[in-house]
Every structure is written in C-alpha cells, then in structure tokens.
mmCIF file of C-alpha atoms and ligand atoms in Angstrom:
data_model
loop_
_atom_site.group_PDB
_atom_site.id
_atom_site.type_symbol
_atom_site.label_atom_id
_atom_site.label_comp_id
_atom_site.label_asym_id
_atom_site.label_seq_id
_atom_site.Cartn_x
_atom_site.Cartn_y
_atom_site.Cartn_z
ATOM 1 C CA MET A 1455 9.099 7.434 -29.538
ATOM 2 C CA GLY A 1456 6.508 7.630 -32.297
ATOM 3 C CA LEU A 1457 5.214 10.978 -33.504
ATOM 4 C CA ARG A 1458 1.920 10.479 -31.780
ATOM 5 C CA ASN A 1459 3.571 9.873 -28.420
ATOM 6 C CA ALA A 1460 5.963 12.776 -28.906
ATOM 7 C CA ALA A 1461 2.940 14.959 -29.490
ATOM 8 C CA LEU A 1462 1.188 13.528 -26.438
ATOM 9 C CA VAL A 1463 4.226 14.143 -24.233
ATOM 10 C CA ALA A 1464 4.458 17.723 -25.483
ATOM 11 C CA LEU A 1465 0.761 18.197 -24.806
ATOM 12 C CA ALA A 1466 1.013 16.594 -21.378
ATOM 13 C CA SER A 1467 3.827 18.857 -20.268
ATOM 14 C CA VAL A 1468 1.535 21.785 -20.936
ATOM 15 C CA THR A 1469 -1.727 20.428 -19.564
ATOM 16 C CA LEU A 1470 -0.208 18.146 -16.906
ATOM 17 C CA LEU A 1471 -2.394 15.260 -17.968
ATOM 18 C CA PRO A 1472 -0.977 11.810 -17.282
ATOM 19 C CA ILE A 1473 -0.377 9.560 -20.243
ATOM 20 C CA VAL A 1474 -0.537 5.827 -20.012
ATOM 21 C CA TRP A 1475 1.765 4.060 -22.408
ATOM 22 C CA GLU A 1476 -0.129 2.713 -25.321
ATOM 23 C CA ALA A 1477 -0.251 -1.029 -25.729
ATOM 24 C CA GLY A 1478 2.453 -1.793 -28.252
ATOM 25 C CA GLN A 1479 4.848 0.722 -26.726
ATOM 26 C CA ARG A 1480 6.021 -2.125 -24.546
ATOM 27 C CA ALA A 1481 5.557 -5.591 -25.927
ATOM 28 C CA GLU A 1482 2.517 -7.194 -24.343
ATOM 29 C CA VAL A 1483 3.117 -10.242 -22.191
ATOM 30 C CA LYS A 1484 0.815 -12.888 -20.827
ATOM 31 C CA PRO A 1485 -0.518 -11.897 -17.393
ATOM 32 C CA THR A 1486 0.743 -14.390 -14.818
ATOM 33 C CA MET A 1487 1.103 -15.147 -11.172
ATOM 34 C CA ARG A 1488 4.130 -17.124 -10.089
ATOM 35 C CA LYS A 1489 4.672 -18.494 -6.594
ATOM 36 C CA THR A 1490 8.142 -19.005 -5.124
ATOM 37 C CA ALA A 1491 9.402 -19.770 -1.634
ATOM 38 C CA PHE A 1492 10.427 -16.661 0.321
ATOM 39 C CA GLY A 1493 11.869 -18.496 3.321
ATOM 40 C CA GLU A 1494 10.873 -19.521 6.809
ATOM 41 C CA THR A 1495 10.025 -17.255 9.713
ATOM 42 C CA ALA A 1496 12.198 -17.426 12.840
ATOM 43 C CA ASP A 1497 9.513 -19.668 14.365
ATOM 44 C CA GLY A 1498 9.599 -22.044 11.392
ATOM 45 C CA GLN A 1499 6.583 -21.041 9.278
ATOM 46 C CA PRO A 1500 7.144 -21.255 5.528
ATOM 47 C CA VAL A 1501 6.362 -18.087 3.607
ATOM 48 C CA ASP A 1502 5.937 -17.502 -0.136
ATOM 49 C CA LEU A 1503 6.446 -14.728 -2.615
ATOM 50 C CA TYR A 1504 3.807 -14.196 -5.293
ATOM 51 C CA VAL A 1505 4.953 -12.488 -8.453
ATOM 52 C CA LEU A 1506 2.066 -10.836 -10.305
ATOM 53 C CA THR A 1507 2.739 -9.618 -13.841
ATOM 54 C CA ASN A 1508 0.204 -7.742 -15.962
ATOM 55 C CA LYS A 1509 0.024 -7.601 -19.736
ATOM 56 C CA HIS A 1510 2.228 -4.493 -19.888
ATOM 57 C CA GLY A 1511 4.952 -6.230 -17.891
ATOM 58 C CA LEU A 1512 4.329 -4.329 -14.651
ATOM 59 C CA GLU A 1513 5.252 -6.577 -11.761
ATOM 60 C CA ALA A 1514 4.149 -6.669 -8.122
ATOM 61 C CA ASP A 1515 5.887 -9.074 -5.743
ATOM 62 C CA ILE A 1516 3.816 -9.746 -2.649
ATOM 63 C CA THR A 1517 4.523 -12.039 0.274
ATOM 64 C CA ASN A 1518 1.980 -13.652 2.557
ATOM 65 C CA TYR A 1519 4.180 -12.549 5.468
ATOM 66 C CA GLY A 1520 2.426 -9.347 6.560
ATOM 67 C CA GLY A 1521 0.738 -9.078 3.149
ATOM 68 C CA ILE A 1522 3.812 -7.080 2.216
ATOM 69 C CA VAL A 1523 4.412 -5.539 -1.199
ATOM 70 C CA VAL A 1524 8.071 -6.479 -1.588
ATOM 71 C CA SER A 1525 8.638 -4.970 -4.991
ATOM 72 C CA LEU A 1526 6.732 -2.987 -7.581
ATOM 73 C CA LYS A 1527 8.240 -2.612 -11.027
ATOM 74 C CA VAL A 1528 6.718 0.079 -13.217
ATOM 75 C CA PRO A 1529 7.965 1.775 -16.407
ATOM 76 C CA ASP A 1530 9.406 5.257 -16.790
ATOM 77 C CA ARG A 1531 8.586 7.450 -19.769
ATOM 78 C CA LYS A 1532 11.019 5.472 -21.917
ATOM 79 C CA GLY A 1533 9.343 2.235 -20.896
ATOM 80 C CA LYS A 1534 12.200 1.192 -18.612
ATOM 81 C CA LEU A 1535 11.059 -0.691 -15.515
ATOM 82 C CA ALA A 1536 12.337 0.178 -12.048
ATOM 83 C CA ASP A 1537 11.392 -1.112 -8.637
ATOM 84 C CA ILE A 1538 9.769 1.872 -6.939
ATOM 85 C CA ALA A 1539 8.850 0.235 -3.599
ATOM 86 C CA LEU A 1540 11.227 0.285 -0.648
ATOM 87 C CA GLY A 1541 11.825 -3.115 0.891
ATOM 88 C CA TYR A 1542 14.235 -5.868 1.848
ATOM 89 C CA ASP A 1543 15.822 -8.728 -0.064
ATOM 90 C CA THR A 1544 14.995 -11.293 2.613
ATOM 91 C CA LEU A 1545 12.159 -12.403 4.853
ATOM 92 C CA GLU A 1546 14.457 -11.818 7.819
ATOM 93 C CA GLY A 1547 14.668 -8.160 6.815
ATOM 94 C CA TYR A 1548 10.883 -7.925 7.099
ATOM 95 C CA GLU A 1549 10.795 -9.814 10.395
ATOM 96 C CA GLN A 1550 13.171 -7.251 11.879
ATOM 97 C CA ASP A 1551 11.681 -4.216 10.170
ATOM 98 C CA LYS A 1552 10.328 -1.408 12.336
ATOM 99 C CA ALA A 1553 9.365 0.982 9.535
ATOM 100 C CA TYR A 1554 6.453 -1.110 8.172
ATOM 101 C CA LEU A 1555 7.907 -1.184 4.639
ATOM 102 C CA GLY A 1556 5.210 -2.335 2.212
ATOM 103 C CA ALA A 1557 3.054 -3.976 4.880
ATOM 104 C CA ILE A 1558 -0.638 -4.375 5.545
ATOM 105 C CA ILE A 1559 -1.394 -2.514 8.760
ATOM 106 C CA GLY A 1560 -4.047 -3.604 11.239
ATOM 107 C CA ARG A 1561 -6.073 -3.828 13.258
ATOM 108 C CA TYR A 1562 -5.676 -0.102 13.533
ATOM 109 C CA GLY A 1563 -3.486 1.838 11.131
ATOM 110 C CA ASN A 1564 -1.962 4.994 12.642
ATOM 111 C CA ARG A 1565 -2.059 6.148 16.260
ATOM 112 C CA ILE A 1566 -4.401 5.690 19.207
ATOM 113 C CA ALA A 1567 -3.654 8.092 22.060
ATOM 114 C CA HIS A 1568 -2.516 6.379 25.265
ATOM 115 C CA GLY A 1569 -3.429 3.109 23.498
ATOM 116 C CA ALA A 1570 -6.878 3.434 25.050
ATOM 117 C CA PHE A 1571 -10.424 3.480 23.729
ATOM 118 C CA THR A 1572 -13.874 2.641 25.023
ATOM 119 C CA LEU A 1573 -16.540 0.483 23.400
ATOM 120 C CA GLU A 1574 -19.898 -0.372 24.966
ATOM 121 C CA GLY A 1575 -18.697 1.027 28.298
ATOM 122 C CA VAL A 1576 -15.519 -1.097 28.418
ATOM 123 C CA THR A 1577 -12.125 0.620 28.180
ATOM 124 C CA TYR A 1578 -9.481 -1.340 26.323
ATOM 125 C CA HIS A 1579 -5.748 -0.794 26.772
ATOM 126 C CA LEU A 1580 -3.403 -1.590 23.917
ATOM 127 C CA PRO A 1581 0.346 -2.035 24.318
ATOM 128 C CA LEU A 1582 2.156 1.278 23.748
ATOM 129 C CA ASN A 1583 4.775 1.087 21.004
ATOM 130 C CA ASN A 1584 5.178 4.746 20.006
ATOM 131 C CA GLY A 1585 5.837 6.899 23.047
ATOM 132 C CA ASP A 1586 2.495 7.086 24.809
ATOM 133 C CA ASN A 1587 0.597 5.878 21.708
ATOM 134 C CA SER A 1588 -0.339 2.612 20.126
ATOM 135 C CA LEU A 1589 0.839 2.676 16.497
ATOM 136 C CA HIS A 1590 -0.103 0.464 13.529
ATOM 137 C CA GLY A 1591 -1.771 -2.403 15.377
ATOM 138 C CA GLY A 1592 0.689 -2.909 18.204
ATOM 139 C CA ILE A 1593 3.785 -4.947 18.976
ATOM 140 C CA LYS A 1594 2.906 -7.737 16.562
ATOM 141 C CA GLY A 1595 0.325 -6.325 14.209
ATOM 142 C CA PHE A 1596 -0.990 -7.768 10.958
ATOM 143 C CA ASN A 1597 2.311 -6.761 9.326
ATOM 144 C CA LYS A 1598 4.122 -9.484 11.311
ATOM 145 C CA LYS A 1599 1.635 -12.321 10.718
ATOM 146 C CA VAL A 1600 1.685 -15.136 8.209
ATOM 147 C CA TRP A 1601 -1.471 -14.858 6.103
ATOM 148 C CA ARG A 1602 -3.196 -17.666 4.229
ATOM 149 C CA ALA A 1603 -2.855 -17.109 0.475
ATOM 150 C CA LYS A 1604 -4.937 -18.170 -2.526
ATOM 151 C CA ASP A 1605 -4.512 -17.470 -6.221
ATOM 152 C CA VAL A 1606 -7.710 -15.786 -7.453
ATOM 153 C CA SER A 1607 -6.363 -14.663 -10.829
ATOM 154 C CA THR A 1608 -8.439 -14.479 -13.988
ATOM 155 C CA PRO A 1609 -6.829 -14.954 -17.405
ATOM 156 C CA GLN A 1610 -6.374 -11.174 -17.799
ATOM 157 C CA THR A 1611 -5.705 -10.227 -14.203
ATOM 158 C CA PRO A 1612 -3.366 -11.734 -11.646
ATOM 159 C CA ALA A 1613 -4.863 -11.512 -8.151
ATOM 160 C CA LEU A 1614 -3.821 -12.738 -4.720
ATOM 161 C CA HIS A 1615 -6.290 -13.347 -1.912
ATOM 162 C CA LEU A 1616 -4.886 -13.148 1.610
ATOM 163 C CA ASN A 1617 -6.740 -14.034 4.739
ATOM 164 C CA TYR A 1618 -5.906 -13.725 8.431
ATOM 165 C CA LEU A 1619 -7.927 -14.627 11.499
ATOM 166 C CA SER A 1620 -7.129 -12.367 14.444
ATOM 167 C CA LYS A 1621 -8.051 -13.853 17.816
ATOM 168 C CA ASP A 1622 -10.266 -12.137 20.370
ATOM 169 C CA GLY A 1623 -7.931 -10.043 22.530
ATOM 170 C CA GLU A 1624 -5.004 -10.129 20.109
ATOM 171 C CA GLU A 1625 -2.802 -7.080 20.784
ATOM 172 C CA GLY A 1626 -5.472 -5.933 23.224
ATOM 173 C CA TYR A 1627 -8.316 -5.556 20.696
ATOM 174 C CA PRO A 1628 -11.719 -7.135 21.363
ATOM 175 C CA GLY A 1629 -13.424 -9.591 19.017
ATOM 176 C CA LYS A 1630 -12.319 -12.376 16.745
ATOM 177 C CA VAL A 1631 -11.754 -10.624 13.427
ATOM 178 C CA SER A 1632 -11.540 -12.267 10.028
ATOM 179 C CA VAL A 1633 -9.640 -10.123 7.538
ATOM 180 C CA GLU A 1634 -9.319 -10.525 3.796
ATOM 181 C CA VAL A 1635 -7.072 -8.530 1.524
ATOM 182 C CA VAL A 1636 -7.110 -9.014 -2.242
ATOM 183 C CA TYR A 1637 -4.277 -7.587 -4.315
ATOM 184 C CA THR A 1638 -5.059 -7.279 -8.028
ATOM 185 C CA LEU A 1639 -2.656 -6.061 -10.693
ATOM 186 C CA THR A 1640 -5.037 -4.830 -13.368
ATOM 187 C CA ASP A 1641 -4.401 -4.388 -17.064
ATOM 188 C CA GLY A 1642 -5.023 -0.676 -16.406
ATOM 189 C CA ASP A 1643 -1.658 -0.639 -14.576
ATOM 190 C CA GLU A 1644 -3.239 -0.439 -11.162
ATOM 191 C CA LEU A 1645 -2.365 -2.233 -7.985
ATOM 192 C CA ARG A 1646 -5.796 -2.555 -6.450
ATOM 193 C CA ILE A 1647 -6.207 -3.484 -2.787
ATOM 194 C CA ASP A 1648 -9.604 -4.617 -1.500
ATOM 195 C CA TYR A 1649 -9.998 -5.031 2.237
ATOM 196 C CA THR A 1650 -12.829 -6.863 3.998
ATOM 197 C CA ALA A 1651 -13.295 -7.628 7.694
ATOM 198 C CA THR A 1652 -15.926 -9.062 10.010
ATOM 199 C CA THR A 1653 -16.005 -9.520 13.772
ATOM 200 C CA ASP A 1654 -17.877 -11.542 16.382
ATOM 201 C CA LYS A 1655 -17.771 -8.721 18.965
ATOM 202 C CA GLU A 1656 -17.827 -4.937 18.668
ATOM 203 C CA THR A 1657 -14.325 -3.732 17.818
ATOM 204 C CA ILE A 1658 -12.417 -1.075 15.863
ATOM 205 C CA ILE A 1659 -10.717 -1.453 12.516
ATOM 206 C CA ASN A 1660 -8.597 0.731 10.245
ATOM 207 C CA LEU A 1661 -6.693 -1.171 7.565
ATOM 208 C CA THR A 1662 -4.119 0.262 5.221
ATOM 209 C CA ASN A 1663 -1.009 -0.528 3.224
ATOM 210 C CA HIS A 1664 2.263 1.057 4.274
ATOM 211 C CA SER A 1665 4.259 1.004 1.029
ATOM 212 C CA TYR A 1666 7.028 3.561 0.731
ATOM 213 C CA PHE A 1667 7.466 4.754 -2.829
ATOM 214 C CA ASN A 1668 10.311 6.433 -4.630
ATOM 215 C CA LEU A 1669 9.293 6.953 -8.237
ATOM 216 C CA ALA A 1670 12.940 7.393 -9.258
ATOM 217 C CA GLY A 1671 13.565 3.857 -7.987
ATOM 218 C CA ALA A 1672 13.906 2.576 -4.423
ATOM 219 C CA GLY A 1673 17.191 3.695 -2.893
ATOM 220 C CA ASN A 1674 17.913 6.225 -5.655
ATOM 221 C CA GLY A 1675 18.014 9.372 -3.543
ATOM 222 C CA ASP A 1676 15.368 11.281 -1.634
ATOM 223 C CA ILE A 1677 11.825 12.054 -2.734
ATOM 224 C CA LEU A 1678 12.028 15.823 -2.276
ATOM 225 C CA ASN A 1679 11.763 16.641 -5.994
ATOM 226 C CA HIS A 1680 8.571 14.597 -6.343
ATOM 227 C CA GLN A 1681 5.525 16.756 -7.044
ATOM 228 C CA VAL A 1682 2.506 15.972 -4.930
ATOM 229 C CA MET A 1683 -1.158 16.763 -5.399
ATOM 230 C CA ILE A 1684 -3.611 15.878 -2.629
ATOM 231 C CA ALA A 1685 -7.325 16.241 -3.277
ATOM 232 C CA ALA A 1686 -8.078 17.730 0.115
ATOM 233 C CA ASP A 1687 -9.252 21.146 1.284
ATOM 234 C CA ARG A 1688 -8.683 20.163 4.908
ATOM 235 C CA PHE A 1689 -6.372 18.195 7.157
ATOM 236 C CA THR A 1690 -6.343 17.067 10.770
ATOM 237 C CA PRO A 1691 -3.680 19.013 12.711
ATOM 238 C CA VAL A 1692 -1.826 17.175 15.464
ATOM 239 C CA GLY A 1693 -0.107 17.857 18.760
ATOM 240 C CA ALA A 1694 3.550 17.107 19.459
ATOM 241 C CA ASN A 1695 2.642 13.424 19.972
ATOM 242 C CA LEU A 1696 1.173 13.264 16.420
ATOM 243 C CA ILE A 1697 -2.313 12.701 17.822
ATOM 244 C CA PRO A 1698 -4.992 14.840 16.109
ATOM 245 C CA THR A 1699 -6.209 17.742 18.212
ATOM 246 C CA GLY A 1700 -9.723 17.102 16.880
ATOM 247 C CA GLU A 1701 -9.748 20.232 14.739
ATOM 248 C CA ILE A 1702 -10.395 19.886 11.017
ATOM 249 C CA ARG A 1703 -8.390 22.747 9.496
ATOM 250 C CA SER A 1704 -8.407 24.326 6.069
ATOM 251 C CA VAL A 1705 -5.156 23.831 4.114
ATOM 252 C CA GLN A 1706 -5.565 27.301 2.592
ATOM 253 C CA GLY A 1707 -2.436 29.392 3.063
ATOM 254 C CA THR A 1708 -0.522 26.562 4.781
ATOM 255 C CA PRO A 1709 2.302 24.243 3.627
ATOM 256 C CA PHE A 1710 -0.405 21.552 3.657
ATOM 257 C CA ASP A 1711 -2.145 22.964 0.608
ATOM 258 C CA PHE A 1712 -1.334 20.421 -2.105
ATOM 259 C CA ARG A 1713 -4.456 21.096 -4.147
ATOM 260 C CA LYS A 1714 -2.076 22.138 -6.925
ATOM 261 C CA ALA A 1715 0.880 19.852 -7.602
ATOM 262 C CA THR A 1716 3.824 21.119 -5.543
ATOM 263 C CA ALA A 1717 7.319 19.737 -4.967
ATOM 264 C CA ILE A 1718 7.658 18.119 -1.553
ATOM 265 C CA SER A 1719 10.783 20.230 -1.014
ATOM 266 C CA ALA A 1720 8.983 23.535 -1.652
ATOM 267 C CA ARG A 1721 7.708 24.129 1.887
ATOM 268 C CA ILE A 1722 8.847 21.179 3.994
ATOM 269 C CA ASN A 1723 11.397 23.264 5.903
ATOM 270 C CA GLU A 1724 9.105 26.204 6.560
ATOM 271 C CA ASN A 1725 8.819 27.499 10.073
ATOM 272 C CA ASP A 1726 5.442 25.897 10.724
ATOM 273 C CA GLN A 1727 4.407 24.248 13.966
ATOM 274 C CA GLN A 1728 2.619 21.355 12.235
ATOM 275 C CA LEU A 1729 5.699 20.590 10.128
ATOM 276 C CA GLN A 1730 7.793 20.721 13.280
ATOM 277 C CA PHE A 1731 5.519 18.263 15.074
ATOM 278 C CA GLY A 1732 5.643 15.902 12.097
ATOM 279 C CA HIS A 1733 9.361 16.425 11.422
ATOM 280 C CA GLY A 1734 8.062 17.139 7.932
ATOM 281 C CA TYR A 1735 4.850 15.807 6.437
ATOM 282 C CA ASP A 1736 3.264 13.103 8.582
ATOM 283 C CA HIS A 1737 -0.378 14.115 8.631
ATOM 284 C CA ASN A 1738 -3.836 12.998 7.684
ATOM 285 C CA TRP A 1739 -5.620 14.875 4.894
ATOM 286 C CA VAL A 1740 -9.413 14.799 4.635
ATOM 287 C CA ILE A 1741 -10.095 13.617 1.097
ATOM 288 C CA ASN A 1742 -12.635 15.896 -0.588
ATOM 289 C CA ASN A 1743 -14.796 13.167 -2.044
ATOM 290 C CA GLY A 1744 -13.780 10.431 0.368
ATOM 291 C CA ARG A 1745 -16.078 7.759 1.747
ATOM 292 C CA GLY A 1746 -17.670 6.952 -1.592
ATOM 293 C CA THR A 1747 -18.775 3.459 -2.478
ATOM 294 C CA SER A 1748 -16.302 3.538 -5.348
ATOM 295 C CA PRO A 1749 -12.773 4.927 -5.019
ATOM 296 C CA SER A 1750 -12.228 8.705 -5.373
ATOM 297 C CA PRO A 1751 -8.982 10.434 -6.301
ATOM 298 C CA ALA A 1752 -6.923 11.072 -3.186
ATOM 299 C CA ALA A 1753 -3.476 12.035 -4.417
ATOM 300 C CA GLU A 1754 -1.157 12.113 -7.383
ATOM 301 C CA VAL A 1755 2.625 12.108 -7.304
ATOM 302 C CA TYR A 1756 4.889 12.889 -10.267
ATOM 303 C CA GLU A 1757 8.637 12.403 -10.477
ATOM 304 C CA PRO A 1758 9.967 14.743 -13.194
ATOM 305 C CA GLN A 1759 13.157 12.887 -14.116
ATOM 306 C CA SER A 1760 11.611 9.480 -14.800
ATOM 307 C CA GLY A 1761 8.179 10.823 -15.738
ATOM 308 C CA ARG A 1762 6.542 8.264 -13.455
ATOM 309 C CA VAL A 1763 3.142 9.152 -12.030
ATOM 310 C CA LEU A 1764 1.425 7.463 -9.118
ATOM 311 C CA GLU A 1765 -2.247 8.132 -8.509
ATOM 312 C CA ALA A 1766 -3.928 7.014 -5.310
ATOM 313 C CA TRP A 1767 -7.680 6.400 -5.285
ATOM 314 C CA THR A 1768 -9.641 5.252 -2.294
ATOM 315 C CA THR A 1769 -12.967 4.764 -0.578
ATOM 316 C CA GLU A 1770 -11.371 5.865 2.706
ATOM 317 C CA PRO A 1771 -12.041 9.324 4.184
ATOM 318 C CA GLY A 1772 -8.379 10.184 4.762
ATOM 319 C CA VAL A 1773 -4.834 9.751 3.577
ATOM 320 C CA GLN A 1774 -1.659 9.975 5.645
ATOM 321 C CA PHE A 1775 0.993 11.594 3.509
ATOM 322 C CA TYR A 1776 4.232 10.665 5.244
ATOM 323 C CA SER A 1777 7.478 12.016 3.787
ATOM 324 C CA GLY A 1778 9.727 9.342 5.285
ATOM 325 C CA ASN A 1779 11.053 11.682 7.980
ATOM 326 C CA PHE A 1780 12.022 8.909 10.356
ATOM 327 C CA LEU A 1781 14.058 6.926 7.822
ATOM 328 C CA ASP A 1782 17.554 7.533 9.122
ATOM 329 C CA GLY A 1783 19.991 5.474 7.094
ATOM 330 C CA THR A 1784 19.881 2.497 9.446
ATOM 331 C CA ILE A 1785 17.887 0.406 6.951
ATOM 332 C CA ARG A 1786 19.831 -1.437 4.298
ATOM 333 C CA GLY A 1787 17.219 -2.310 1.722
ATOM 334 C CA LYS A 1788 17.052 -4.312 -1.489
ATOM 335 C CA GLY A 1789 20.284 -4.519 -3.439
ATOM 336 C CA ASN A 1790 22.196 -3.274 -0.389
ATOM 337 C CA LYS A 1791 20.876 0.271 -0.832
ATOM 338 C CA VAL A 1792 20.682 2.430 2.274
ATOM 339 C CA TYR A 1793 17.432 4.283 2.942
ATOM 340 C CA ASN A 1794 18.269 7.715 4.263
ATOM 341 C CA ARG A 1795 15.885 10.374 5.543
ATOM 342 C CA ARG A 1796 13.058 11.064 3.077
ATOM 343 C CA TYR A 1797 14.093 8.352 0.632
ATOM 344 C CA GLY A 1798 10.472 7.235 0.371
ATOM 345 C CA PHE A 1799 6.964 8.606 0.832
ATOM 346 C CA CYS A 1800 3.776 6.860 1.899
ATOM 347 C CA LEU A 1801 0.175 7.500 0.971
ATOM 348 C CA GLU A 1802 -1.633 5.531 3.642
ATOM 349 C CA THR A 1803 -5.328 5.627 2.853
ATOM 350 C CA GLN A 1804 -7.204 5.381 6.115
ATOM 351 C CA HIS A 1805 -9.744 6.536 8.650
ATOM 352 C CA PHE A 1806 -8.374 9.406 10.698
ATOM 353 C CA PRO A 1807 -5.788 8.758 13.416
ATOM 354 C CA ASP A 1808 -7.176 8.229 16.913
ATOM 355 C CA SER A 1809 -10.755 8.100 15.599
ATOM 356 C CA PRO A 1810 -12.009 5.983 18.527
ATOM 357 C CA ASN A 1811 -11.318 8.992 20.775
ATOM 358 C CA HIS A 1812 -12.854 11.582 18.433
ATOM 359 C CA PRO A 1813 -16.574 10.907 18.055
ATOM 360 C CA GLN A 1814 -16.826 13.661 15.409
ATOM 361 C CA PHE A 1815 -14.457 11.723 13.072
ATOM 362 C CA PRO A 1816 -15.875 9.037 10.749
ATOM 363 C CA SER A 1817 -16.371 5.945 12.880
ATOM 364 C CA THR A 1818 -13.941 3.009 12.893
ATOM 365 C CA VAL A 1819 -16.284 0.807 14.928
ATOM 366 C CA LEU A 1820 -17.085 -2.579 13.427
ATOM 367 C CA LYS A 1821 -20.069 -4.429 14.826
ATOM 368 C CA PRO A 1822 -20.923 -8.119 14.580
ATOM 369 C CA GLY A 1823 -23.065 -8.767 11.516
ATOM 370 C CA ALA A 1824 -21.581 -5.805 9.625
ATOM 371 C CA THR A 1825 -18.828 -6.054 7.009
ATOM 372 C CA TYR A 1826 -15.974 -3.596 6.706
ATOM 373 C CA HIS A 1827 -15.035 -2.917 3.074
ATOM 374 C CA SER A 1828 -12.487 -0.593 1.655
ATOM 375 C CA THR A 1829 -10.639 -0.251 -1.619
ATOM 376 C CA THR A 1830 -7.466 1.575 -2.520
ATOM 377 C CA ILE A 1831 -5.964 1.772 -5.981
ATOM 378 C CA TYR A 1832 -2.412 2.809 -6.803
ATOM 379 C CA ARG A 1833 -2.397 3.555 -10.509
ATOM 380 C CA PHE A 1834 0.829 3.974 -12.455
ATOM 381 C CA ALA A 1835 1.348 6.071 -15.554
ATOM 382 C CA VAL A 1836 3.943 8.336 -17.121
ATOM 383 C CA ARG A 1837 3.952 11.898 -18.284
HETATM 384 C C1 BGC B 1274 3.505 7.297 10.686
HETATM 385 C C2 BGC B 1274 4.898 7.762 10.967
HETATM 386 C C3 BGC B 1274 5.718 6.559 11.293
HETATM 387 C C4 BGC B 1274 5.669 5.622 10.108
HETATM 388 C C5 BGC B 1274 6.440 4.362 10.354
HETATM 389 C C6 BGC B 1274 3.554 6.414 9.498
HETATM 390 O O1 BGC B 1274 2.284 5.948 9.222
HETATM 391 O O2 BGC B 1274 2.610 8.342 10.513
HETATM 392 O O3 BGC B 1274 4.923 8.670 12.042
HETATM 393 O O4 BGC B 1274 7.040 6.898 11.601
HETATM 394 O O5 BGC B 1274 4.356 5.300 9.824
HETATM 395 O O6 BGC B 1274 6.105 3.801 11.539
#
C-alpha cells in the first residue's frame, strides 16, 4: 500500500468515508463482455452466461435465465477479488431454486395479500405461493423465464440488454407486458440496473433484483457483522403474514433505525414484535429521498474484515432489507458451499409490498401508453 493510500485508509477509518481504489492499484484491464453457454433448461431452451468485466477487473456474471446475477467479483481492501453474490454453479440449481438467488423479480416483487387486487373494477386473483400471499410474481415469475439477450456494450462499459414479453394473464396478471432490463458494469465500479416496462392493458408492476450479498464472500459465514446504514426515517410495519399494516412508522427508537451504520447483529435478537414477525429483518424502509428521477442513496453496507463496501442507490421509493432469515442450510451453493441462516442479505429496491391494496402507498399501476422506468445502482468500494 502506498503512503497516500495508507493515509486515506487511516482517514477513512475516522471519518467513515468510502475509498475507491485508485486506478493503478489494480492493473487496468480492457472492459469486455464474454458469452458462454450456461446449459439447457429442463424443457430444452438453451441459456447463456454473460461475463462482464470492467477496467478495474470487477466481474459480473449474468444469465438470461431469470436475468440472474450468478456471480459478482469485487476487490477487498488489499485488491483481492471475491465472489460476493450467493448463487449456484449450474442452471439446474437456478431452475430448482426457491430463494430467488440473484434473480430479476416480476411482475410484482414482494407480497400481495390474498393474491388479490382490483383494477378498473375487476378483481384479479393470483396464485398463492407464500401462505395466503402471492410472492415475487407467482409460481413461475420472471425469475424462471428465459429472456432474450443483446450485447449493448460500449468500448468502456460492458452492458447486457435483456427483454421478456409477458403474456396477458400470465400468472394471473392482466395485460401483455414488455419488460427490458439493462445491466451495466460501469468503470465507476457500479452494477447498474435499468428497468423499463410497457403494457397494453392496465396492470401492476414492481420490478427488483433479488441478489443476496455476503461481502466477506458467498458462503463464508453469516452476515451478522456487516454494518448497515439505511437512508430512511420511516418503515412500513407488517403483520404476522409480512403484509404491511398500512402504517408508515418512524424508525426512531426502534431496531429499524439504521440511519447510523449499525451491525446487523446489534439488535436483531431484540424482543420486538416486528423482528419476530420478520424472523429478523425482512421489512420495507421508506427511502428519504426516494422517487427521484435520478437514483438517491438508499443503503450502505460495510464488512469490516474485508473492507468491502456496497452502496445501493435507487429511484424506487422503498428498499426491502432482508437478512436471509429463511436460508436454512438446505441450499448448496457455488463451490459446494452451504448457505445457512443469515449467510446473505438482500437490498431489494422496490415499491412497497402490497401497494395495490394500499391506495396511500406510491402507486404500482401501469397504464397503456405510459412507460415504467426505474434504476438501481449497486456500487462497490473499500474502506
Ligand atoms: C422476502 C422474504 C423471502 C425472500 C425469499 C424476500 O424478498 O421478503 O420474506 O423469504 O424474499 O423468498
């Protein structure tokens, strides 16, 4: 480590400012996108893996099956890369997955109570796949579809365009919906996700990415020592079924106050009804400056051992911070590693859960002629 960086690290540990490795710290490489076969689905559709590498050598592997982020290699404070995204070695792993590892979620990320909602006087009933709720788009949501893929890289920036056409009535949702997701690995060490959707009939939409992160490396223990900051004064409390009650509650004085960076472990076992309902953190925070036309800071996570920092920025109004409570050791992930309880966390940028049944929440209705746009950025740094 050069003197300048030593000084910056010392400074950062006092001020808690993230430091991005200077160019030159790691040898620069030519940004590329490589396509390789990832296998065939059980019903015989070929699927590819796209390997995006930026000039600092960060690497994102994305498949057009479910738009899934299969692997994400980012440096620690010594410049050593590790794969920090939970996932599987094979396509079959993803076809059987029930935890949504790395996937694009749609049409509706998160829960809809009783799987029911009403649009223009018509009540729609979605298949229930989470107790009495519909969760993450249904039985075969966007995470289980083969998307059409196109390389839209520029010389500096590898980028993958994915597109999926969801039929009218698919999984119970009205309207034929055309969805586009563009993944870009920027030279600012960001994985940027741009979502676009249009419909031919009034419908609802809430798209997100369901990556589970472990900044110490996927499969290398639990995430309880990670320090989390969430830029939210308020959250949406839930009932026992994890459906929001409709209240928007201040985080002040609760274990949900992450306005200052706090270890996940610090309060997760407190005797708190919301934590009990979530079996830990599994809630939607109301981002303070959410709903902008450009992304606002939503959350920042720091892992002290590796020094890795993940910042999440979004145009969405909310973020589901999920502490991997339902991981239970039954998943054998990449490199044969077992994912036990709380081995990964998610920051699912989103509209609030069950919005179609809460008119006071920001609307998830998409009308014909309108275009749904949203952007989320996961930015990687070290401290
Ligand atoms: C939900 C969790 C759920 C997980 C995997 C998260 O978005 O909030 O309750 O277990 O996804 O399905």
